[in-house]
C-alpha positions as YAML, in Angstrom:
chain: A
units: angstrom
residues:
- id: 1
  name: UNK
  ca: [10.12, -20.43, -20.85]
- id: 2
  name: UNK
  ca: [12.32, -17.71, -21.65]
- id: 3
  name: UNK
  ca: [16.23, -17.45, -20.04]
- id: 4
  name: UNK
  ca: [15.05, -14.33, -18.30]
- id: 5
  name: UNK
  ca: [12.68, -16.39, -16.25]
- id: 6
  name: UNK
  ca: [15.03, -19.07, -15.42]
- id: 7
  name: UNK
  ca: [17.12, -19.41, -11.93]
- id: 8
  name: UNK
  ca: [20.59, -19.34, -12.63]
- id: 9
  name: UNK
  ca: [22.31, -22.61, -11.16]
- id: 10
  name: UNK
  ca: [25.45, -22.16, -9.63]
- id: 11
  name: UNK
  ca: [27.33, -25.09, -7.88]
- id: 12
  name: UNK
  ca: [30.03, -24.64, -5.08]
- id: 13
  name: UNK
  ca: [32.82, -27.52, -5.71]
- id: 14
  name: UNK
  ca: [35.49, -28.30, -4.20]
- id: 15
  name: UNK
  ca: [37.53, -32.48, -3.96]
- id: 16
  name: UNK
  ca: [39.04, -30.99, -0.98]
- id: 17
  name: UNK
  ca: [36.83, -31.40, 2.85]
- id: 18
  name: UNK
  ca: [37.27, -28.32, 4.95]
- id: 19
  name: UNK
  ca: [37.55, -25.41, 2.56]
- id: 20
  name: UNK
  ca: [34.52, -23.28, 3.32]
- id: 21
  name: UNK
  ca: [32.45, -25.06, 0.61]
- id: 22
  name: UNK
  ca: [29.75, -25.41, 2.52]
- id: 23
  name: UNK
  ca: [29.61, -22.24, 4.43]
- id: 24
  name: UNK
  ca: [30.02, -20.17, 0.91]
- id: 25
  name: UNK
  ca: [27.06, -21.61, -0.31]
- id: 26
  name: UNK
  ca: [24.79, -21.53, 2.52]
- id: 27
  name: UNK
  ca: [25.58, -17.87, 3.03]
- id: 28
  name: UNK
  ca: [25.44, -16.62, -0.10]
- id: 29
  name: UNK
  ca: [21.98, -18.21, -0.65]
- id: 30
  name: UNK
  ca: [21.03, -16.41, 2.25]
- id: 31
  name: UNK
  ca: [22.66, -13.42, 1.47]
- id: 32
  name: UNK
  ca: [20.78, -13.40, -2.05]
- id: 33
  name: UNK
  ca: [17.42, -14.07, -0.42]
- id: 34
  name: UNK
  ca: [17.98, -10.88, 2.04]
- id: 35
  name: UNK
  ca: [18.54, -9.14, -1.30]
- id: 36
  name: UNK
  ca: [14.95, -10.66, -2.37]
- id: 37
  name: UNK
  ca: [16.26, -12.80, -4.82]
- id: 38
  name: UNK
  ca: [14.27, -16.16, -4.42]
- id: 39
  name: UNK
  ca: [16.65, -18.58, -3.53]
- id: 40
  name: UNK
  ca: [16.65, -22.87, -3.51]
- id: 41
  name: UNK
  ca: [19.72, -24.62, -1.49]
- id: 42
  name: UNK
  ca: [20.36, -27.68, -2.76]
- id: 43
  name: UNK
  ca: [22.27, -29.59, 0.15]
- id: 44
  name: UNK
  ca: [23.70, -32.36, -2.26]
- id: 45
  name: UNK
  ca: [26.34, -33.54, -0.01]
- id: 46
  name: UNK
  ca: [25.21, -36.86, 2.55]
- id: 47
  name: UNK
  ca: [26.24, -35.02, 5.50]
- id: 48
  name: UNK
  ca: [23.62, -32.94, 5.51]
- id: 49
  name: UNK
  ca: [25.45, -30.11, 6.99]
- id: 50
  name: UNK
  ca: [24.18, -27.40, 4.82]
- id: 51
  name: UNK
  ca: [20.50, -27.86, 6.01]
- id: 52
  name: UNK
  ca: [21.57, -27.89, 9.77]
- id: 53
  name: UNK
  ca: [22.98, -24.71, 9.05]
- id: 54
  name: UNK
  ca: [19.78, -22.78, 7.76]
- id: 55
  name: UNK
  ca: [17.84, -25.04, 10.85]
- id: 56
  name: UNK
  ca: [16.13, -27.57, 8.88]
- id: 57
  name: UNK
  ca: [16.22, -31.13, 10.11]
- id: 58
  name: UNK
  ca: [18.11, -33.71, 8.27]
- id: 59
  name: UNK
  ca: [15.73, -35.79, 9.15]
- id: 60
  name: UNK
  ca: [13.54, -33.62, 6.91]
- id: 61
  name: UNK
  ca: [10.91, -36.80, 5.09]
- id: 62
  name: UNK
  ca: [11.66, -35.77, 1.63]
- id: 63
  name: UNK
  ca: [15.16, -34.86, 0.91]
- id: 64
  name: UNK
  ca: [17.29, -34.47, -2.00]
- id: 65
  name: UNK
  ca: [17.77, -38.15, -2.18]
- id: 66
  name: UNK
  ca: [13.54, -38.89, -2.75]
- id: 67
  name: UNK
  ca: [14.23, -36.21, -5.53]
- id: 68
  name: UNK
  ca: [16.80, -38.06, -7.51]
- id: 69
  name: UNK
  ca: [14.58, -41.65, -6.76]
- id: 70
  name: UNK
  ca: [11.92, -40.28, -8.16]
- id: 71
  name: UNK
  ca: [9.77, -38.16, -5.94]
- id: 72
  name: UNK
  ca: [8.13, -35.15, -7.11]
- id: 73
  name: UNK
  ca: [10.60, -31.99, -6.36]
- id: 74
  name: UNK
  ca: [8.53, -29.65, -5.42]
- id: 75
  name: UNK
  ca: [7.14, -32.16, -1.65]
- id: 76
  name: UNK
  ca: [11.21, -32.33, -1.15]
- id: 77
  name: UNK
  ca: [11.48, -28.44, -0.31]
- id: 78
  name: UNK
  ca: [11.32, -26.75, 3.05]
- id: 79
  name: UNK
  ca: [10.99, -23.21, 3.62]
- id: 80
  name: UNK
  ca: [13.21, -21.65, 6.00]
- id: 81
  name: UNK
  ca: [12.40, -18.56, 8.29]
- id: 82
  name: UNK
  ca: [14.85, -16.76, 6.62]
- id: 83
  name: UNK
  ca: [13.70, -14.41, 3.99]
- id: 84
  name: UNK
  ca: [13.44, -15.43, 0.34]
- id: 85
  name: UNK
  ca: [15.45, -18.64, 1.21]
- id: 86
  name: UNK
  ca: [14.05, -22.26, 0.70]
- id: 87
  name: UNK
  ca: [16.21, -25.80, 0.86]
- id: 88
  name: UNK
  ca: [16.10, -29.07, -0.23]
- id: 89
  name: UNK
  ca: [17.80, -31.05, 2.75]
- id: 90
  name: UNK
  ca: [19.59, -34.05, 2.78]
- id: 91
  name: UNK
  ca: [21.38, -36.60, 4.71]
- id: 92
  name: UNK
  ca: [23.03, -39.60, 4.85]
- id: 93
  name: UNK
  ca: [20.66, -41.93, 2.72]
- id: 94
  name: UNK
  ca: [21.92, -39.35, 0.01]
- id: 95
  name: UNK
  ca: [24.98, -41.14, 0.36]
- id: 96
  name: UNK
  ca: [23.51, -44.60, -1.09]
- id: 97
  name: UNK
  ca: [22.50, -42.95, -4.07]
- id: 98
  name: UNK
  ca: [26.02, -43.21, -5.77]
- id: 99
  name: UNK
  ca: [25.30, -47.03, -5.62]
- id: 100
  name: UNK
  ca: [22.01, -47.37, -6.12]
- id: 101
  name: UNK
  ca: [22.01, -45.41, -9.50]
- id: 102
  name: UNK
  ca: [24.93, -47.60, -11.01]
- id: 103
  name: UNK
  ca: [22.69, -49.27, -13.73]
- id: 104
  name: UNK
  ca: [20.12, -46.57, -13.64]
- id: 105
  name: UNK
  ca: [19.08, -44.84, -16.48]
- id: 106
  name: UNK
  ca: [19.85, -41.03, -16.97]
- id: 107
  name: UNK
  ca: [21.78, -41.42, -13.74]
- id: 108
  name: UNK
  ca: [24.10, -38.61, -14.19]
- id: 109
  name: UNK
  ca: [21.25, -36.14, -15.34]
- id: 110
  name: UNK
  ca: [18.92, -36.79, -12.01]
- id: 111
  name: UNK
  ca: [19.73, -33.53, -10.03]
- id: 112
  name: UNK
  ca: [19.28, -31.71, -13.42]
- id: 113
  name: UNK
  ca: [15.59, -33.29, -14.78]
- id: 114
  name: UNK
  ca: [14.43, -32.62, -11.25]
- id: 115
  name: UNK
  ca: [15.51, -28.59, -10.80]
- id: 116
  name: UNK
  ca: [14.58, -27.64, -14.27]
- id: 117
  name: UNK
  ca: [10.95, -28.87, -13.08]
- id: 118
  name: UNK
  ca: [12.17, -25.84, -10.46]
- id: 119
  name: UNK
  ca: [13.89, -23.06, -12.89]
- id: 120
  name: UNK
  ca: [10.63, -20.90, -13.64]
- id: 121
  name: UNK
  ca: [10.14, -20.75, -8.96]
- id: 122
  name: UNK
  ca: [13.58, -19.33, -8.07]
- id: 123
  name: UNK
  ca: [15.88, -16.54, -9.17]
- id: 124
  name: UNK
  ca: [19.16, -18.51, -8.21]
- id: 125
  name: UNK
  ca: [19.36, -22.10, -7.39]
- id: 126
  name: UNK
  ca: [22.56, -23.05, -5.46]
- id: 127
  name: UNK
  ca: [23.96, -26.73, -5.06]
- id: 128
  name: UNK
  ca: [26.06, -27.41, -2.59]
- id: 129
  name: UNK
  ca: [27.93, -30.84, -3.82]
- id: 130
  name: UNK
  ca: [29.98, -33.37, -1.50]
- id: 131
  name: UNK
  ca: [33.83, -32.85, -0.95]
- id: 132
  name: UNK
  ca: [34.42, -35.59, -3.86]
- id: 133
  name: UNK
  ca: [33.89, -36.26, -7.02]
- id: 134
  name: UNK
  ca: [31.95, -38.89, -7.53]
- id: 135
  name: UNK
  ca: [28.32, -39.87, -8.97]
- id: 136
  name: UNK
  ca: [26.44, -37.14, -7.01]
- id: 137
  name: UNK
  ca: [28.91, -34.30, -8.29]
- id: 138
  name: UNK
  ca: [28.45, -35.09, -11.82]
- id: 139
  name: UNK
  ca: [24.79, -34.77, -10.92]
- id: 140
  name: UNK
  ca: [25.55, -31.67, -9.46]
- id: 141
  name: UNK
  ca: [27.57, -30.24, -12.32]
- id: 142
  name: UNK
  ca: [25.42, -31.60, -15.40]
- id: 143
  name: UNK
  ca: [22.84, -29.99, -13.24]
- id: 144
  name: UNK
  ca: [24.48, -26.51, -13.35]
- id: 145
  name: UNK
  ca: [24.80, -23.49, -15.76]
- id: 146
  name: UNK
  ca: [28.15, -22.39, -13.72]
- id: 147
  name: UNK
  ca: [30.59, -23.55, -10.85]
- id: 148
  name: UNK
  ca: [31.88, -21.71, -8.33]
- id: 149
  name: UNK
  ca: [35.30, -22.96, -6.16]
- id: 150
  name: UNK
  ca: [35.96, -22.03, -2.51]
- id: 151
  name: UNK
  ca: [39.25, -22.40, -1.84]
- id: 152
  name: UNK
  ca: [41.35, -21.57, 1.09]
- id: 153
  name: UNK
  ca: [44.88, -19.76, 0.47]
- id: 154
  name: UNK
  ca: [47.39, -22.94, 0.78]
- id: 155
  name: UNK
  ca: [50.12, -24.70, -1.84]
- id: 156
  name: UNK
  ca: [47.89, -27.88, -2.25]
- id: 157
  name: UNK
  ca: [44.30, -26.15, -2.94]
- id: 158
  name: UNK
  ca: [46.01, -24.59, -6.58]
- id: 159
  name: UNK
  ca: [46.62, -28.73, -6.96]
- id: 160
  name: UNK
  ca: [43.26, -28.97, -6.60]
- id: 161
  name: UNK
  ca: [41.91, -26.65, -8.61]
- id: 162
  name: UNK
  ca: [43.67, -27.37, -11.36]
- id: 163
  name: UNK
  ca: [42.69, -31.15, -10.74]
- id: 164
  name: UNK
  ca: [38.54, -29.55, -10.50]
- id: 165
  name: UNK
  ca: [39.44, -27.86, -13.56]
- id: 166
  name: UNK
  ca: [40.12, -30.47, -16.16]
- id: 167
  name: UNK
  ca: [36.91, -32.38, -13.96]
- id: 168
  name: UNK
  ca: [34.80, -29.40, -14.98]
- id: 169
  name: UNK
  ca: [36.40, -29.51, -18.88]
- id: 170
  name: UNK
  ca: [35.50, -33.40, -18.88]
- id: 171
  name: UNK
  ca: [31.81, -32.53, -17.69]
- id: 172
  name: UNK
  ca: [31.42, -30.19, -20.12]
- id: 173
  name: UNK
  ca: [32.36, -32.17, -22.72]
- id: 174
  name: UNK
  ca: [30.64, -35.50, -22.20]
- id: 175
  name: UNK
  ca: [27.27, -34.21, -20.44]
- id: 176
  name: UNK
  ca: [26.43, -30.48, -19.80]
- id: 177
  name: UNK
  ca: [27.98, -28.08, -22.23]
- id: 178
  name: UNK
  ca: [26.13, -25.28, -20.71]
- id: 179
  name: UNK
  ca: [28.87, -25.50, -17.49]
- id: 180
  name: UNK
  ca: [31.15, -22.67, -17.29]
- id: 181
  name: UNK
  ca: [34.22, -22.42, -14.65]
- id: 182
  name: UNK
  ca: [32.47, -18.84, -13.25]
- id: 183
  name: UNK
  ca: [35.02, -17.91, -9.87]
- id: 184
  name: UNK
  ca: [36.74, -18.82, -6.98]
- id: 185
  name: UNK
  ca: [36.18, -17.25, -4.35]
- id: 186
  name: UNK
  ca: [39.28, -17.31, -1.55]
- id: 187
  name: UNK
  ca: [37.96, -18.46, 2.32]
- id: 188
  name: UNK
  ca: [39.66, -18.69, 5.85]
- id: 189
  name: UNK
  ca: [41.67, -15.51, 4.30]
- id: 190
  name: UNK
  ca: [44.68, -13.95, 6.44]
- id: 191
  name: UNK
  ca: [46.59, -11.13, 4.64]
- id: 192
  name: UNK
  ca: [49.35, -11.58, 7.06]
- id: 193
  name: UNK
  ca: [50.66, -14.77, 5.70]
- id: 194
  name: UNK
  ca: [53.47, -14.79, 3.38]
- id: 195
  name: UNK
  ca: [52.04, -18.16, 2.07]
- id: 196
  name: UNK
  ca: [48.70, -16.74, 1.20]
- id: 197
  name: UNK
  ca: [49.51, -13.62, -0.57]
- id: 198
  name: UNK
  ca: [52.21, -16.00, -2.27]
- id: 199
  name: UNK
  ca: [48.79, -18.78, -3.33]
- id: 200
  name: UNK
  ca: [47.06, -15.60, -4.18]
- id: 201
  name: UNK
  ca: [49.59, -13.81, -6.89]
- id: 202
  name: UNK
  ca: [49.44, -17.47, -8.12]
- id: 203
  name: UNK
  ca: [45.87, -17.43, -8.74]
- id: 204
  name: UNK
  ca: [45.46, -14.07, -10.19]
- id: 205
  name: UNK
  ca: [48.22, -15.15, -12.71]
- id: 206
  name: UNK
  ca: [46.39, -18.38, -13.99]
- id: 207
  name: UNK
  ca: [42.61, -17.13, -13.33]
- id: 208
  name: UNK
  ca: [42.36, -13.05, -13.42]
- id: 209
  name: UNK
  ca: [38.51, -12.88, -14.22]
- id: 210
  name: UNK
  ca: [37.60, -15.72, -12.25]
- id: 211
  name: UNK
  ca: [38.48, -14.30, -8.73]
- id: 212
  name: UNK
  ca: [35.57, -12.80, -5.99]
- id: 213
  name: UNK
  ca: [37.05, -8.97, -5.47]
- id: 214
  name: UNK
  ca: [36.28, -9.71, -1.72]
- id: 215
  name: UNK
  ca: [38.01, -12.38, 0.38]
- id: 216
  name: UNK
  ca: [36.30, -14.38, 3.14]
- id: 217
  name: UNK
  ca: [38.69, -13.78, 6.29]
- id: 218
  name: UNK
  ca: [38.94, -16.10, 9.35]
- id: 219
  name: UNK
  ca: [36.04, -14.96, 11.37]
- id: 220
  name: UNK
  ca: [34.88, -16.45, 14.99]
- id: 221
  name: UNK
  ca: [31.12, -15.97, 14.28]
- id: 222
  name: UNK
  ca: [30.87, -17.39, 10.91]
- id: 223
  name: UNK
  ca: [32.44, -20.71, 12.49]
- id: 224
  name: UNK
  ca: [29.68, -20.13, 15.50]
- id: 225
  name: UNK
  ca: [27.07, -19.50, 13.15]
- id: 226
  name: UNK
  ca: [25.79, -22.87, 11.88]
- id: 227
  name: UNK
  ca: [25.75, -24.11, 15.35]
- id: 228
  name: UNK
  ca: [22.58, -22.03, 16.13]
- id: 229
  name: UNK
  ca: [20.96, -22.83, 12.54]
- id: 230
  name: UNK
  ca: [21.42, -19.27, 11.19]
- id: 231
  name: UNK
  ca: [23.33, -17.98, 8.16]
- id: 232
  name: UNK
  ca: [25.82, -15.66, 9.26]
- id: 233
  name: UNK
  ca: [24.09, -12.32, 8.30]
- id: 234
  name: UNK
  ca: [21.39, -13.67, 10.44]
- id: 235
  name: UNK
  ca: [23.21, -14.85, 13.33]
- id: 236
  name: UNK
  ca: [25.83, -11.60, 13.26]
- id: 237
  name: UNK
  ca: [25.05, -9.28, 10.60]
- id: 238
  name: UNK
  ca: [28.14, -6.70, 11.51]
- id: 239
  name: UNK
  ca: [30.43, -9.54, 11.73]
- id: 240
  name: UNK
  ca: [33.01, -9.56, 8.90]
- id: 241
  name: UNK
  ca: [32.06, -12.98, 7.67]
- id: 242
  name: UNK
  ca: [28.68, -11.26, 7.23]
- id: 243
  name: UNK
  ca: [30.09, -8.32, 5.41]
- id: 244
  name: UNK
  ca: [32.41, -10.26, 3.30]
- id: 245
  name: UNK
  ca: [29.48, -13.02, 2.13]
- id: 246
  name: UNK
  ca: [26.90, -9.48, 1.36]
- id: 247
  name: UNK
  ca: [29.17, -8.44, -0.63]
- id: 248
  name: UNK
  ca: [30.08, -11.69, -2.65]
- id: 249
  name: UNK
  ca: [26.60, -12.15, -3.59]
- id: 250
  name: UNK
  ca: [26.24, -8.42, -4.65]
- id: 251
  name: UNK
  ca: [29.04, -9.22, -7.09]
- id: 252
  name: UNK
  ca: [27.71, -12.71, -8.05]
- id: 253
  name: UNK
  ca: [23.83, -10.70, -9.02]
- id: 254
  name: UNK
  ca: [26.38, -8.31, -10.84]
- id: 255
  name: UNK
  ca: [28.13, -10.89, -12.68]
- id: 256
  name: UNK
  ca: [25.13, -13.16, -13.51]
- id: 257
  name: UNK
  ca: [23.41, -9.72, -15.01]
- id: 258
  name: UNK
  ca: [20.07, -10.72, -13.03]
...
């Protein structure tokens, strides 16, 4: 199959819990599917939280953890009612994987034999991986062809990052060398903050290409959003989380030159 053909697959990483990991990559994907660009979200992290917030059940019968045992992909996908968006949910039995696979063969290239079996059905594939990194993230990442890092504007999260950064390097080097560091894109965003603009100079100085032009500010309705199972341009589509996740994906189509 030619590259042309192929869905690009991006993962959204971050160690940290709490850092808009989740939301990124749940409304991008739905942003890129409004933008008909097929779309797959992988919800690779046990709590499931990413399918809850495009309305699929995590108690979904195939999930992502039948795919990585085994199962044929393609009967662990649900389509969403959004448009040109489709998941592969997960929940917690996901998080038994990590021991399960110990002695298995191939146990860090699961995720990836299973979505290349997907690459020729989807423009973009998405993974969002669990706040750690453990077994399931190196799926994730040998899985990928780039990562992208939410990150909120605070002191510890450029600890982080550069802690994600060697992970990534490691990755690379021992299992996927495809993987490229691709952006960060900066979440919970306030302008007024000393501290932030301060995290943000930072940033620009150690990673100048890697930065999304458009920050994700603190926004009421994204937060509501996943509450009512909708991605946020569905759920609010003036809101400024809405605005700030449309344009993110424009740039991320622009950037992967699809």
């Amino acid at each position: 199959m030619s590259d042309i053909n192929k869905s690009k697959i991006i993962a959204f990483a971050n160690q940290k819990g709490g850092v808009g990991k989740t939301t990124s990559a749940v409304n991008i994907a739905a942003c890129l599917g409004a933008q008909s660009k097929k779309t797959l979200l992988v919800d690779f992290d046990p709590q499931g939280n990413a399918s809850s917030s495009v309305g699929v059940s995590k108690q979904s019968a195939s999930t992502a953890y039948e795919a990585i045992m085994g199962e044929n992909p393609y009967s662990c996908i649900s389509h969403t009612k959004f448009e040109g968006l489709d998941v592969m949910p997960s929940n917690i039995s996901l998080a038994g994987a990590e021991i399960e696979l110990v002695d298995a063969e191939r146990r860090q290239y699961r995720l990836k034999d299973k979505l290349d079996m997907l690459r020729g059905d989807y423009d973009y594939i998405l993974i969002d991986c669990p706040p750690s990194l453990g077994l399931l993230t190196i799926n994730a990442l040998s899985a990928a062809d780039e990562v992208i890092v939410p990150m909120q504007c605070e002191y510890f999260a450029l600890e982080g990052l550069s802690q994600l950064t060697l992970t990534i390097s490691q990755i690379k080097k021992l299992y996927n060398q495809r993987l490229v560091f691709s952006g960060v894109i900066i979440t919970m965003y306030d302008g007024r903050l000393n501290l932030t603009m301060q995290v943000l100079e930072e940033l620009k100085k150690h990673f100048p290409d890697k930065i999304y032009k458009t920050p994700v500010p603190r926004n009421v309705r994204l937060s509501e959003a996943p509450s009512f199972g909708m991605p946020a341009i569905y759920f609010d589509k003036y809101s400024k989380g809405a605005a700030a996740y449309t344009e993110i994906a424009k740039e991320l189509i622009e950037r992967c030159g699809k």
